[in-house]
mmCIF file of C-alpha atoms in Angstrom:
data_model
loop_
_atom_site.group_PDB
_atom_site.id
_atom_site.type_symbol
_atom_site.label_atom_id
_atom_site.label_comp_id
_atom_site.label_asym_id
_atom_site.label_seq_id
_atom_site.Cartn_x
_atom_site.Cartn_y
_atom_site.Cartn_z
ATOM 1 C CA UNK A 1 -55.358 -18.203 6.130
ATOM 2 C CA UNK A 2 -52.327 -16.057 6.202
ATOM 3 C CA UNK A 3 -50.970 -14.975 2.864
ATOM 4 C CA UNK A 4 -47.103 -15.539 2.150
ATOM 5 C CA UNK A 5 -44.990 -13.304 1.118
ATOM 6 C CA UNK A 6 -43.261 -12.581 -1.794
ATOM 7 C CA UNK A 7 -39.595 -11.343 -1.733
ATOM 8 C CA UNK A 8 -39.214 -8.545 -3.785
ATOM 9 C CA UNK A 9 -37.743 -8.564 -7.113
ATOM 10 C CA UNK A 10 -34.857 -5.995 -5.947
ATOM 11 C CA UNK A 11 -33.989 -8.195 -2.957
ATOM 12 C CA UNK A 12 -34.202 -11.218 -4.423
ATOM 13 C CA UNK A 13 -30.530 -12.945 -4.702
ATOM 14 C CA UNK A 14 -29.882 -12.917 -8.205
ATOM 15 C CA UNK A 15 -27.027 -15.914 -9.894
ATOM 16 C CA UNK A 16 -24.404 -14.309 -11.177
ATOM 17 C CA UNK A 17 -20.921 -15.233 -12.571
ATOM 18 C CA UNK A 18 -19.986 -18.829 -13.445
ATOM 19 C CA UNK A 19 -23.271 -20.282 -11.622
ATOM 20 C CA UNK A 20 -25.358 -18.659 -14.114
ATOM 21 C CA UNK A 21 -23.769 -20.558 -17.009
ATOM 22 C CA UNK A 22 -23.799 -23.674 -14.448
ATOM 23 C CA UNK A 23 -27.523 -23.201 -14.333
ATOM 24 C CA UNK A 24 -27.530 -22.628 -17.818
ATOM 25 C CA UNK A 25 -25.998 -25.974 -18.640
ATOM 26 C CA UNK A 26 -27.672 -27.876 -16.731
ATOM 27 C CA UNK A 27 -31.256 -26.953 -17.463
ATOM 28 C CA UNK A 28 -30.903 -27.573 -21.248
ATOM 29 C CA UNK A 29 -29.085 -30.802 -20.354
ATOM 30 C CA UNK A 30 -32.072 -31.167 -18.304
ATOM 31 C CA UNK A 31 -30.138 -32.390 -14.830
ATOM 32 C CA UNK A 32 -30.708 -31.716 -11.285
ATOM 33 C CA UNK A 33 -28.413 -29.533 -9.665
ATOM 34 C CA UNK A 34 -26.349 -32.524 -7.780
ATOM 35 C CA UNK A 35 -25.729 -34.225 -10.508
ATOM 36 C CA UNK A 36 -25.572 -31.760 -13.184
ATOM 37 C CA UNK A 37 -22.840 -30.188 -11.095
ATOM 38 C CA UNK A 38 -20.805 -33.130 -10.504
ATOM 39 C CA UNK A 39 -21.396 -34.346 -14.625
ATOM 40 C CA UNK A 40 -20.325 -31.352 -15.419
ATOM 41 C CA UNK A 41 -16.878 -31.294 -13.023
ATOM 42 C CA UNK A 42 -15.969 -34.473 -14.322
ATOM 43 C CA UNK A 43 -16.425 -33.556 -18.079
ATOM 44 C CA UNK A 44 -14.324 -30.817 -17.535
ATOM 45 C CA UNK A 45 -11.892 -33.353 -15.647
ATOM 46 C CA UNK A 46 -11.661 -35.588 -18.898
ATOM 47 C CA UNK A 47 -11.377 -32.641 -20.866
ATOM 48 C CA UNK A 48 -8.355 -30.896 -19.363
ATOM 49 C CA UNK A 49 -7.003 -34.239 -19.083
ATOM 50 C CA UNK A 50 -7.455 -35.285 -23.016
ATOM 51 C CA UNK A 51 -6.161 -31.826 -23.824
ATOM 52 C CA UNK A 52 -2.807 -32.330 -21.100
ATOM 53 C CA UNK A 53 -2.004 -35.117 -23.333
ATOM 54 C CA UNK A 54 -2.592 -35.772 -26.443
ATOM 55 C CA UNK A 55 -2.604 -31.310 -27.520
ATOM 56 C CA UNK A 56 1.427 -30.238 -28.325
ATOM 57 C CA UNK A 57 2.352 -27.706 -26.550
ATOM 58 C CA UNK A 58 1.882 -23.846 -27.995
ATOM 59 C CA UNK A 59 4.923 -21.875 -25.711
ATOM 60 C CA UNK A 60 7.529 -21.787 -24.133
ATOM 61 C CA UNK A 61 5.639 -22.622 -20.570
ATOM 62 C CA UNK A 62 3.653 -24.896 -21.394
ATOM 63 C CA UNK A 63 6.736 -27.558 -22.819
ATOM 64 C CA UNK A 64 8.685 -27.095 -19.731
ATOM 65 C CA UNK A 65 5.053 -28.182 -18.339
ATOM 66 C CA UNK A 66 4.724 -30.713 -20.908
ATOM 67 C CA UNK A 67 8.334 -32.090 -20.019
#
């Protein structure tokens, strides 16, 4: 029987950036990756949405956005 191979630790591709936290998130929510992915989108969706309306605006930018 033939043995398989390991990659090596140095090789292997290692998550960085916002996947890491991704990961992150979704293990301790304890999701799969399809669906953690696409829970978390849409929380994020309702989020920035909640915040676009009912939050005042801070500057000057975001009222002509607000307007």
């Amino acid at each position: 029987m033939d043995k398989v191979q390991s990659i090596p630790r140095s090789e292997a591709a290692e998550v960085k950036g916002l996947n890491k936290y991704l990961y992150k998130a979704m293990d301790w929510l304890g999701l799969t990756s399809g669906i953690g992915i696409i829970g978390i989108g849409a929380w994020w969706f309702i989020w920035c949405l909640f915040n676009y309306i009912f939050v005042s605006p801070q500057n000057v930018m975001q009222q002509q956005i607000h307007e």
